[in-house]
Amino acid sequence: MKTIISNPIDKTSVYLCAGLVSAGGALLLNVLPVLFGAFAEQFGYGEQQLGNLAMAMNLGFGLVALASVLWIQRVSWRVISTLASLLVAAALIGMCSGPAYPALVLLMALAGAGTGALYALAMTIFGDSSQPERAFGFKLGMETVPGALLLIVLPVALAPRWGLQGMLITLAISMLLMGIASLPWVPRHSARRQEAGAGEPLPVCRQSQTIAWLSLLASLVFLTGIMSVWAFLELMGKKSGLSSDTIGTVLALGFIINAGGGFIASSIGLKAGRFLPVALIIAAEVGGLVLLAQFSSLATYVAGVMCFLFSISFVLAYTFGVTAEFDVSGRLVVLGALCLSIGAAVGPAVGGLLIETYGYMAVLLFSGACSISVLAIYGAAVLRSQSASVRGLAC
């Protein structure tokens, strides 16, 4: 495992500013329901056309996240963040003119590419921490806050007065503030890169790489299960007679609760070990799914949503943390962004198929099965990490 003395990443200023970069990378995913609602209202797009826009964005996000393995450790972090933020902002401004649908698909893909680069960069920055669980808990909490605020501000304060154009300009300005204004407090390069440049070879251990891959797999399975339900939480509420305004308020509050989960994971760190906190929170998440499966009142719906959403940042803080600690090359942790992209694409597709074929209970069962599988996969990674530490095999 890596040990870095006076790690430049583990500073409050870096956590805050790199957290803003991460928030920029997650921003469009977080506000997608509101943005697509505005697209549908202004352009008259149907569900299939909106789905294709989401696919284009996720495709751009995922491809850039995958490709970033080749250059994320070679190019200045500040240059990456600046160029990616400008790309997203330019794509959003380009949408203001009401382009034809094919052009809009291309702009969404470009915006996805830019946010994918920002998210991959944030994964790399926080992955350099000497306390990865703490770092990723803060990252995941921090990146949720701007999205939660904009989920409230965009439809309530901006859309009624300035419409879609006002929303897009606000998102573009937000991207520039988060991705560029905070960069003076973000290091230019990885500590791993600096060590390598100083002539200190980075050891590679097969055991460590296996642990990193297992924790990445756990992240992917968890995100797929989460996104399969997240995409349909509003429809679940409407099926039981809840109003759109009520559901929107609940989901916005749930986003804030999700951020709190990340900050709580950051404060706990490894004080209670790696496995027990994750097991307890996944148990709470499964309890939330049970509530959603049988809710008949607003209170039950709220309780189910809160238990469900609280788990996201908390669990990912630990799975990403293990990946970062045992990824001695610094190249695997960046694939956490790819996990997010695949989960956001595959989860809703599987969820929609299950709902159309078997009903809402089926997708809730699928999500619960994914979470239980995560416990097994993550548990295997933790056991291997403990064995590696005892035997001195971890690099």
Tab-separated table of C-alpha atoms in Angstrom:
chain	number	residue	atom	x	y	z
A	1	MET	CA	0.000	0.000	0.000
A	2	LYS	CA	1.117	3.504	-0.722
A	3	THR	CA	2.316	5.730	2.096
A	4	ILE	CA	3.024	9.345	1.240
A	5	ILE	CA	4.535	11.669	3.808
A	6	SER	CA	2.905	15.121	3.932
A	7	ASN	CA	0.533	14.101	1.185
A	8	PRO	CA	-0.400	17.262	-0.765
A	9	ILE	CA	-3.870	15.822	-1.437
A	10	ASP	CA	-4.876	15.515	2.226
A	11	LYS	CA	-5.521	19.184	2.817
A	12	THR	CA	-8.891	20.826	3.433
A	13	SER	CA	-8.347	23.316	0.597
A	14	VAL	CA	-7.603	20.515	-1.889
A	15	TYR	CA	-10.563	18.451	-0.687
A	16	LEU	CA	-12.920	21.403	-1.162
A	17	CYS	CA	-11.617	22.466	-4.570
A	18	ALA	CA	-11.184	18.969	-5.992
A	19	GLY	CA	-14.670	18.248	-4.632
A	20	LEU	CA	-15.962	21.096	-6.789
A	21	VAL	CA	-14.215	19.585	-9.824
A	22	SER	CA	-15.956	16.303	-9.027
A	23	ALA	CA	-19.274	18.132	-8.654
A	24	GLY	CA	-18.752	19.521	-12.157
A	25	GLY	CA	-18.216	16.008	-13.452
A	26	ALA	CA	-21.433	14.761	-11.849
A	27	LEU	CA	-23.539	17.863	-12.467
A	28	LEU	CA	-25.344	16.875	-15.667
A	29	LEU	CA	-26.127	13.397	-14.342
A	30	ASN	CA	-27.550	14.931	-11.176
A	31	VAL	CA	-29.813	17.468	-12.900
A	32	LEU	CA	-30.747	15.271	-15.871
A	33	PRO	CA	-34.428	14.779	-14.864
A	34	VAL	CA	-35.012	18.550	-14.677
A	35	LEU	CA	-33.043	19.229	-17.867
A	36	PHE	CA	-34.913	16.563	-19.807
A	37	GLY	CA	-38.213	17.888	-18.517
A	38	ALA	CA	-37.309	21.265	-20.026
A	39	PHE	CA	-36.256	19.613	-23.306
A	40	ALA	CA	-39.579	17.771	-23.493
A	41	GLU	CA	-41.555	20.944	-22.804
A	42	GLN	CA	-39.706	23.201	-25.258
A	43	PHE	CA	-38.992	20.781	-28.114
A	44	GLY	CA	-41.753	18.209	-27.635
A	45	TYR	CA	-39.357	15.261	-27.402
A	46	GLY	CA	-40.735	11.881	-26.347
A	47	GLU	CA	-39.262	9.335	-23.970
A	48	GLN	CA	-37.329	7.518	-26.697
A	49	GLN	CA	-35.700	10.714	-27.970
A	50	LEU	CA	-34.799	11.742	-24.426
A	51	GLY	CA	-33.425	8.268	-23.819
A	52	ASN	CA	-31.184	8.610	-26.862
A	53	LEU	CA	-29.900	11.936	-25.523
A	54	ALA	CA	-29.066	10.256	-22.213
A	55	MET	CA	-27.342	7.434	-24.062
A	56	ALA	CA	-25.241	9.913	-26.060
A	57	MET	CA	-24.188	11.713	-22.894
A	58	ASN	CA	-23.298	8.476	-21.095
A	59	LEU	CA	-21.437	7.192	-24.141
A	60	GLY	CA	-19.284	10.325	-24.257
A	61	PHE	CA	-18.785	10.168	-20.502
A	62	GLY	CA	-17.776	6.505	-20.521
A	63	LEU	CA	-15.467	6.627	-23.545
A	64	VAL	CA	-13.494	9.573	-22.193
A	65	ALA	CA	-13.347	7.993	-18.732
A	66	LEU	CA	-11.926	4.809	-20.269
A	67	ALA	CA	-9.453	6.695	-22.467
A	68	SER	CA	-8.278	8.805	-19.524
A	69	VAL	CA	-6.279	5.829	-18.255
A	70	LEU	CA	-3.795	6.668	-21.014
A	71	TRP	CA	-3.266	10.362	-20.212
A	72	ILE	CA	-4.672	11.236	-16.785
A	73	GLN	CA	-1.250	10.831	-15.125
A	74	ARG	CA	0.661	12.545	-17.946
A	75	VAL	CA	-1.152	15.854	-18.425
A	76	SER	CA	-1.406	18.682	-15.906
A	77	TRP	CA	-4.523	18.293	-13.786
A	78	ARG	CA	-5.263	22.004	-14.131
A	79	VAL	CA	-5.073	21.827	-17.923
A	80	ILE	CA	-7.436	18.828	-17.997
A	81	SER	CA	-9.990	20.519	-15.766
A	82	THR	CA	-9.848	23.796	-17.701
A	83	LEU	CA	-10.281	22.223	-21.135
A	84	ALA	CA	-12.996	19.831	-19.979
A	85	SER	CA	-14.972	22.605	-18.256
A	86	LEU	CA	-14.753	24.815	-21.354
A	87	LEU	CA	-15.964	21.913	-23.517
A	88	VAL	CA	-19.019	21.300	-21.324
A	89	ALA	CA	-19.840	25.009	-21.104
A	90	ALA	CA	-19.525	25.426	-24.881
A	91	ALA	CA	-21.791	22.424	-25.495
A	92	LEU	CA	-24.421	23.794	-23.097
A	93	ILE	CA	-24.324	27.244	-24.687
A	94	GLY	CA	-24.641	25.584	-28.094
A	95	MET	CA	-27.932	24.023	-26.961
A	96	CYS	CA	-29.420	27.473	-26.282
A	97	SER	CA	-30.028	28.121	-29.976
A	98	GLY	CA	-32.475	25.223	-30.233
A	99	PRO	CA	-30.422	23.018	-32.582
A	100	ALA	CA	-31.899	20.225	-34.654
A	101	TYR	CA	-32.167	16.888	-32.900
A	102	PRO	CA	-29.031	15.289	-34.478
A	103	ALA	CA	-26.983	18.334	-33.470
A	104	LEU	CA	-28.395	18.161	-29.953
A	105	VAL	CA	-27.361	14.505	-29.713
A	106	LEU	CA	-23.813	15.509	-30.683
A	107	LEU	CA	-23.774	18.361	-28.152
A	108	MET	CA	-24.957	15.993	-25.414
A	109	ALA	CA	-22.167	13.562	-26.320
A	110	LEU	CA	-19.600	16.392	-26.129
A	111	ALA	CA	-20.985	17.543	-22.787
A	112	GLY	CA	-20.796	13.958	-21.555
A	113	ALA	CA	-17.187	13.712	-22.727
A	114	GLY	CA	-16.252	16.843	-20.794
A	115	THR	CA	-17.969	15.729	-17.602
A	116	GLY	CA	-16.396	12.285	-17.993
A	117	ALA	CA	-12.935	13.879	-18.063
A	118	LEU	CA	-13.737	15.952	-14.964
A	119	TYR	CA	-15.053	12.954	-13.041
A	120	ALA	CA	-12.099	10.779	-14.029
A	121	LEU	CA	-9.779	13.582	-12.923
A	122	ALA	CA	-11.511	13.845	-9.546
A	123	MET	CA	-11.219	10.071	-9.072
A	124	THR	CA	-7.485	10.349	-9.726
A	125	ILE	CA	-6.974	13.315	-7.392
A	126	PHE	CA	-8.797	11.766	-4.438
A	127	GLY	CA	-7.265	8.385	-5.256
A	128	ASP	CA	-3.869	9.851	-4.376
A	129	SER	CA	-4.974	10.398	-0.781
A	130	SER	CA	-3.271	8.513	2.023
A	131	GLN	CA	-6.730	8.127	3.615
A	132	PRO	CA	-8.849	7.063	0.626
A	133	GLU	CA	-12.065	6.149	2.472
A	134	ARG	CA	-12.078	9.546	4.155
A	135	ALA	CA	-11.183	11.296	0.901
A	136	PHE	CA	-13.813	9.565	-1.213
A	137	GLY	CA	-16.494	10.083	1.420
A	138	PHE	CA	-15.838	13.817	1.276
A	139	LYS	CA	-15.681	13.755	-2.534
A	140	LEU	CA	-19.001	11.964	-2.920
A	141	GLY	CA	-20.691	14.210	-0.407
A	142	MET	CA	-19.253	17.364	-1.930
A	143	GLU	CA	-20.191	16.482	-5.501
A	144	THR	CA	-23.849	15.980	-4.560
A	145	VAL	CA	-24.459	19.376	-2.938
A	146	PRO	CA	-24.445	21.595	-6.093
A	147	GLY	CA	-26.709	19.134	-7.900
A	148	ALA	CA	-29.178	19.101	-5.017
A	149	LEU	CA	-29.289	22.898	-4.919
A	150	LEU	CA	-29.747	23.202	-8.674
A	151	LEU	CA	-32.526	20.593	-8.632
A	152	ILE	CA	-34.420	23.121	-6.534
A	153	VAL	CA	-33.249	26.375	-8.152
A	154	LEU	CA	-33.552	25.419	-11.833
A	155	PRO	CA	-37.251	24.472	-11.968
A	156	VAL	CA	-38.444	26.910	-9.276
A	157	ALA	CA	-36.454	30.132	-9.850
A	158	LEU	CA	-35.038	29.938	-13.371
A	159	ALA	CA	-37.299	27.907	-15.653
A	160	PRO	CA	-40.500	29.940	-15.056
A	161	ARG	CA	-38.752	33.237	-15.864
A	162	TRP	CA	-35.963	32.444	-18.334
A	163	GLY	CA	-36.933	29.006	-19.627
A	164	LEU	CA	-34.533	26.398	-20.980
A	165	GLN	CA	-31.989	29.009	-22.095
A	166	GLY	CA	-31.703	30.388	-18.578
A	167	MET	CA	-31.193	26.881	-17.201
A	168	LEU	CA	-28.489	26.059	-19.738
A	169	ILE	CA	-26.602	29.329	-19.155
A	170	THR	CA	-26.749	28.766	-15.390
A	171	LEU	CA	-25.377	25.244	-15.821
A	172	ALA	CA	-22.577	26.554	-18.077
A	173	ILE	CA	-21.584	29.228	-15.545
A	174	SER	CA	-21.709	26.641	-12.749
A	175	MET	CA	-19.407	24.342	-14.744
A	176	LEU	CA	-16.835	27.117	-15.227
A	177	LEU	CA	-16.921	28.092	-11.562
A	178	MET	CA	-16.517	24.523	-10.345
A	179	GLY	CA	-14.018	23.345	-12.945
A	180	ILE	CA	-11.772	26.394	-13.300
A	181	ALA	CA	-12.137	28.918	-10.467
A	182	SER	CA	-10.964	26.439	-7.830
A	183	LEU	CA	-7.880	25.185	-9.685
A	184	PRO	CA	-5.193	27.314	-7.927
A	185	TRP	CA	-5.651	25.072	-4.877
A	186	VAL	CA	-5.432	21.798	-6.813
A	187	PRO	CA	-1.982	20.192	-7.402
A	188	ARG	CA	-0.811	20.041	-11.010
A	189	HIS	CA	0.267	16.399	-10.982
A	190	SER	CA	-0.107	13.158	-9.073
A	191	ALA	CA	2.160	12.351	-6.149
A	192	ARG	CA	2.694	8.975	-7.822
A	193	ARG	CA	3.962	10.731	-10.949
A	194	GLN	CA	6.335	12.872	-8.923
A	195	GLU	CA	7.729	9.789	-7.189
A	196	ALA	CA	8.212	8.046	-10.499
A	197	GLY	CA	9.936	11.098	-11.900
A	198	ALA	CA	12.278	11.090	-8.939
A	199	GLY	CA	13.471	7.644	-9.939
A	200	GLU	CA	11.471	5.660	-7.394
A	201	PRO	CA	9.893	2.739	-9.270
A	202	LEU	CA	6.335	1.930	-8.300
A	203	PRO	CA	5.992	-1.724	-7.271
A	204	VAL	CA	3.230	-3.822	-8.769
A	205	CYS	CA	1.742	-6.701	-6.810
A	206	ARG	CA	-0.772	-9.129	-8.286
A	207	GLN	CA	-2.591	-9.403	-4.969
A	208	SER	CA	-3.044	-5.640	-4.785
A	209	GLN	CA	-4.352	-5.461	-8.350
A	210	THR	CA	-6.852	-8.251	-7.632
A	211	ILE	CA	-8.154	-6.346	-4.614
A	212	ALA	CA	-8.491	-3.165	-6.679
A	213	TRP	CA	-10.405	-4.991	-9.433
A	214	LEU	CA	-12.741	-6.663	-6.930
A	215	SER	CA	-13.627	-3.347	-5.321
A	216	LEU	CA	-14.187	-1.817	-8.778
A	217	LEU	CA	-16.546	-4.686	-9.600
A	218	ALA	CA	-18.391	-4.066	-6.342
A	219	SER	CA	-18.793	-0.399	-7.301
A	220	LEU	CA	-20.138	-1.320	-10.737
A	221	VAL	CA	-22.681	-3.834	-9.416
A	222	PHE	CA	-23.806	-1.421	-6.702
A	223	LEU	CA	-24.265	1.479	-9.134
A	224	THR	CA	-26.195	-0.710	-11.592
A	225	GLY	CA	-28.635	-1.741	-8.873
A	226	ILE	CA	-28.989	1.801	-7.562
A	227	MET	CA	-29.595	3.372	-10.985
A	228	SER	CA	-32.171	0.711	-11.893
A	229	VAL	CA	-34.399	2.114	-9.133
A	230	TRP	CA	-33.301	5.792	-9.114
A	231	ALA	CA	-34.553	6.300	-12.669
A	232	PHE	CA	-38.088	5.268	-11.653
A	233	LEU	CA	-38.499	6.718	-8.164
A	234	GLU	CA	-40.700	9.521	-9.481
A	235	LEU	CA	-42.938	7.104	-11.377
A	236	MET	CA	-43.263	4.919	-8.274
A	237	GLY	CA	-44.513	7.911	-6.326
A	238	LYS	CA	-46.959	8.976	-9.039
A	239	LYS	CA	-48.378	5.452	-9.291
A	240	SER	CA	-49.420	5.808	-5.652
A	241	GLY	CA	-50.998	9.204	-6.143
A	242	LEU	CA	-48.238	11.543	-4.958
A	243	SER	CA	-47.942	14.886	-6.773
A	244	SER	CA	-44.925	15.859	-8.891
A	245	ASP	CA	-44.104	18.772	-6.574
A	246	THR	CA	-44.132	16.503	-3.524
A	247	ILE	CA	-41.978	13.896	-5.213
A	248	GLY	CA	-39.527	16.553	-6.437
A	249	THR	CA	-39.158	17.919	-2.916
A	250	VAL	CA	-38.570	14.427	-1.519
A	251	LEU	CA	-35.926	13.608	-4.148
A	252	ALA	CA	-34.135	16.942	-3.640
A	253	LEU	CA	-34.059	16.279	0.111
A	254	GLY	CA	-32.846	12.765	-0.668
A	255	PHE	CA	-29.922	14.227	-2.627
A	256	ILE	CA	-28.917	16.219	0.437
A	257	ILE	CA	-29.229	13.068	2.576
A	258	ASN	CA	-27.031	11.303	0.021
A	259	ALA	CA	-24.396	14.003	0.478
A	260	GLY	CA	-24.642	13.523	4.225
A	261	GLY	CA	-23.908	9.826	3.758
A	262	GLY	CA	-20.636	10.696	2.047
A	263	PHE	CA	-19.597	13.150	4.760
A	264	ILE	CA	-20.470	10.634	7.498
A	265	ALA	CA	-18.387	7.966	5.739
A	266	SER	CA	-15.553	10.509	5.583
A	267	SER	CA	-15.769	11.148	9.324
A	268	ILE	CA	-15.917	7.435	10.204
A	269	GLY	CA	-13.116	6.327	7.880
A	270	LEU	CA	-11.623	3.064	9.130
A	271	LYS	CA	-12.552	3.532	12.792
A	272	ALA	CA	-15.051	0.674	12.559
A	273	GLY	CA	-13.116	-1.288	9.956
A	274	ARG	CA	-13.940	-1.607	6.277
A	275	PHE	CA	-16.713	-4.198	6.172
A	276	LEU	CA	-19.040	-3.507	9.115
A	277	PRO	CA	-20.067	0.068	8.125
A	278	VAL	CA	-20.821	-1.045	4.562
A	279	ALA	CA	-22.809	-4.071	5.747
A	280	LEU	CA	-24.944	-1.950	8.088
A	281	ILE	CA	-25.693	0.686	5.461
A	282	ILE	CA	-26.540	-1.886	2.793
A	283	ALA	CA	-28.917	-3.500	5.292
A	284	ALA	CA	-30.562	-0.086	5.734
A	285	GLU	CA	-30.727	0.337	1.960
A	286	VAL	CA	-32.441	-3.033	1.532
A	287	GLY	CA	-34.862	-1.948	4.255
A	288	GLY	CA	-35.578	1.158	2.188
A	289	LEU	CA	-36.328	-1.031	-0.835
A	290	VAL	CA	-38.776	-3.047	1.278
A	291	LEU	CA	-40.552	0.174	2.265
A	292	LEU	CA	-40.734	1.296	-1.365
A	293	ALA	CA	-42.204	-2.083	-2.321
A	294	GLN	CA	-45.198	-1.627	-0.060
A	295	PHE	CA	-45.583	2.058	0.744
A	296	SER	CA	-49.093	3.413	1.019
A	297	SER	CA	-48.414	6.838	2.504
A	298	LEU	CA	-46.123	9.807	2.003
A	299	ALA	CA	-44.262	9.038	5.250
A	300	THR	CA	-43.426	5.504	4.091
A	301	TYR	CA	-42.300	6.768	0.682
A	302	VAL	CA	-40.065	9.389	2.283
A	303	ALA	CA	-38.525	6.843	4.674
A	304	GLY	CA	-37.868	4.388	1.840
A	305	VAL	CA	-36.295	7.032	-0.409
A	306	MET	CA	-34.088	8.392	2.375
A	307	CYS	CA	-32.760	4.954	3.368
A	308	PHE	CA	-32.153	4.155	-0.278
A	309	LEU	CA	-30.382	7.381	-1.229
A	310	PHE	CA	-28.345	7.680	1.979
A	311	SER	CA	-26.501	4.488	1.065
A	312	ILE	CA	-25.097	5.636	-2.279
A	313	SER	CA	-22.255	7.960	-1.304
A	314	PHE	CA	-21.563	6.018	1.897
A	315	VAL	CA	-21.010	2.657	0.202
A	316	LEU	CA	-19.086	4.086	-2.756
A	317	ALA	CA	-16.732	5.894	-0.365
A	318	TYR	CA	-15.542	2.506	0.879
A	319	THR	CA	-15.502	0.620	-2.435
A	320	PHE	CA	-13.678	3.447	-4.218
A	321	GLY	CA	-11.409	3.811	-1.182
A	322	VAL	CA	-10.235	0.202	-1.383
A	323	THR	CA	-9.648	0.564	-5.124
A	324	ALA	CA	-7.529	3.673	-4.555
A	325	GLU	CA	-5.470	2.178	-1.740
A	326	PHE	CA	-4.514	-0.978	-3.617
A	327	ASP	CA	-4.250	0.526	-7.097
A	328	VAL	CA	-0.532	1.204	-6.860
A	329	SER	CA	-0.287	2.311	-10.517
A	330	GLY	CA	-2.955	4.972	-10.122
A	331	ARG	CA	-4.636	3.820	-13.345
A	332	LEU	CA	-7.482	1.638	-12.088
A	333	VAL	CA	-9.107	4.120	-9.722
A	334	VAL	CA	-9.982	6.355	-12.662
A	335	LEU	CA	-12.222	3.548	-13.952
A	336	GLY	CA	-14.624	4.437	-11.151
A	337	ALA	CA	-15.920	7.059	-13.590
A	338	LEU	CA	-16.522	4.305	-16.144
A	339	CYS	CA	-18.446	2.332	-13.494
A	340	LEU	CA	-20.699	5.353	-13.019
A	341	SER	CA	-21.279	5.634	-16.770
A	342	ILE	CA	-22.055	1.928	-17.247
A	343	GLY	CA	-24.312	1.837	-14.189
A	344	ALA	CA	-26.203	4.917	-15.403
A	345	ALA	CA	-26.708	3.284	-18.805
A	346	VAL	CA	-27.369	-0.361	-17.888
A	347	GLY	CA	-29.297	0.127	-14.641
A	348	PRO	CA	-32.270	2.087	-16.069
A	349	ALA	CA	-32.401	-0.169	-19.144
A	350	VAL	CA	-32.650	-3.298	-16.983
A	351	GLY	CA	-35.052	-1.569	-14.618
A	352	GLY	CA	-37.372	-0.486	-17.429
A	353	LEU	CA	-37.411	-3.996	-18.912
A	354	LEU	CA	-38.207	-5.575	-15.539
A	355	ILE	CA	-40.976	-3.059	-14.813
A	356	GLU	CA	-42.640	-3.534	-18.204
A	357	THR	CA	-42.451	-7.331	-17.906
A	358	TYR	CA	-43.031	-8.047	-14.209
A	359	GLY	CA	-43.893	-4.758	-12.470
A	360	TYR	CA	-42.148	-2.517	-9.935
A	361	MET	CA	-41.544	-5.288	-7.419
A	362	ALA	CA	-39.151	-6.960	-9.880
A	363	VAL	CA	-36.829	-3.954	-10.157
A	364	LEU	CA	-36.776	-3.539	-6.375
A	365	LEU	CA	-35.800	-7.199	-6.027
A	366	PHE	CA	-33.104	-6.750	-8.673
A	367	SER	CA	-31.640	-3.754	-6.847
A	368	GLY	CA	-31.667	-5.644	-3.549
A	369	ALA	CA	-29.948	-8.634	-5.163
A	370	CYS	CA	-27.254	-6.320	-6.545
A	371	SER	CA	-26.626	-4.851	-3.093
A	372	ILE	CA	-26.355	-8.274	-1.459
A	373	SER	CA	-23.951	-9.333	-4.220
A	374	VAL	CA	-21.884	-6.237	-3.460
A	375	LEU	CA	-21.460	-7.411	0.124
A	376	ALA	CA	-20.020	-10.694	-1.128
A	377	ILE	CA	-17.681	-9.071	-3.676
A	378	TYR	CA	-16.569	-6.268	-1.375
A	379	GLY	CA	-16.175	-8.741	1.486
A	380	ALA	CA	-13.827	-10.822	-0.668
A	381	ALA	CA	-11.778	-7.701	-1.408
A	382	VAL	CA	-11.592	-6.803	2.293
A	383	LEU	CA	-10.534	-10.323	3.263
A	384	ARG	CA	-7.816	-10.269	0.621
A	385	SER	CA	-6.657	-6.857	1.799
A	386	GLN	CA	-6.362	-8.119	5.372
A	387	SER	CA	-4.450	-11.183	4.194
A	388	ALA	CA	-2.199	-9.044	2.031
A	389	SER	CA	-1.395	-6.737	4.927
A	390	VAL	CA	-0.553	-9.629	7.225
A	391	ARG	CA	1.658	-11.352	4.664
A	392	GLY	CA	3.215	-8.140	3.404
A	393	LEU	CA	1.993	-8.743	-0.140
A	394	ALA	CA	0.251	-5.407	-0.596
A	395	CYS	CA	2.377	-2.918	-2.491
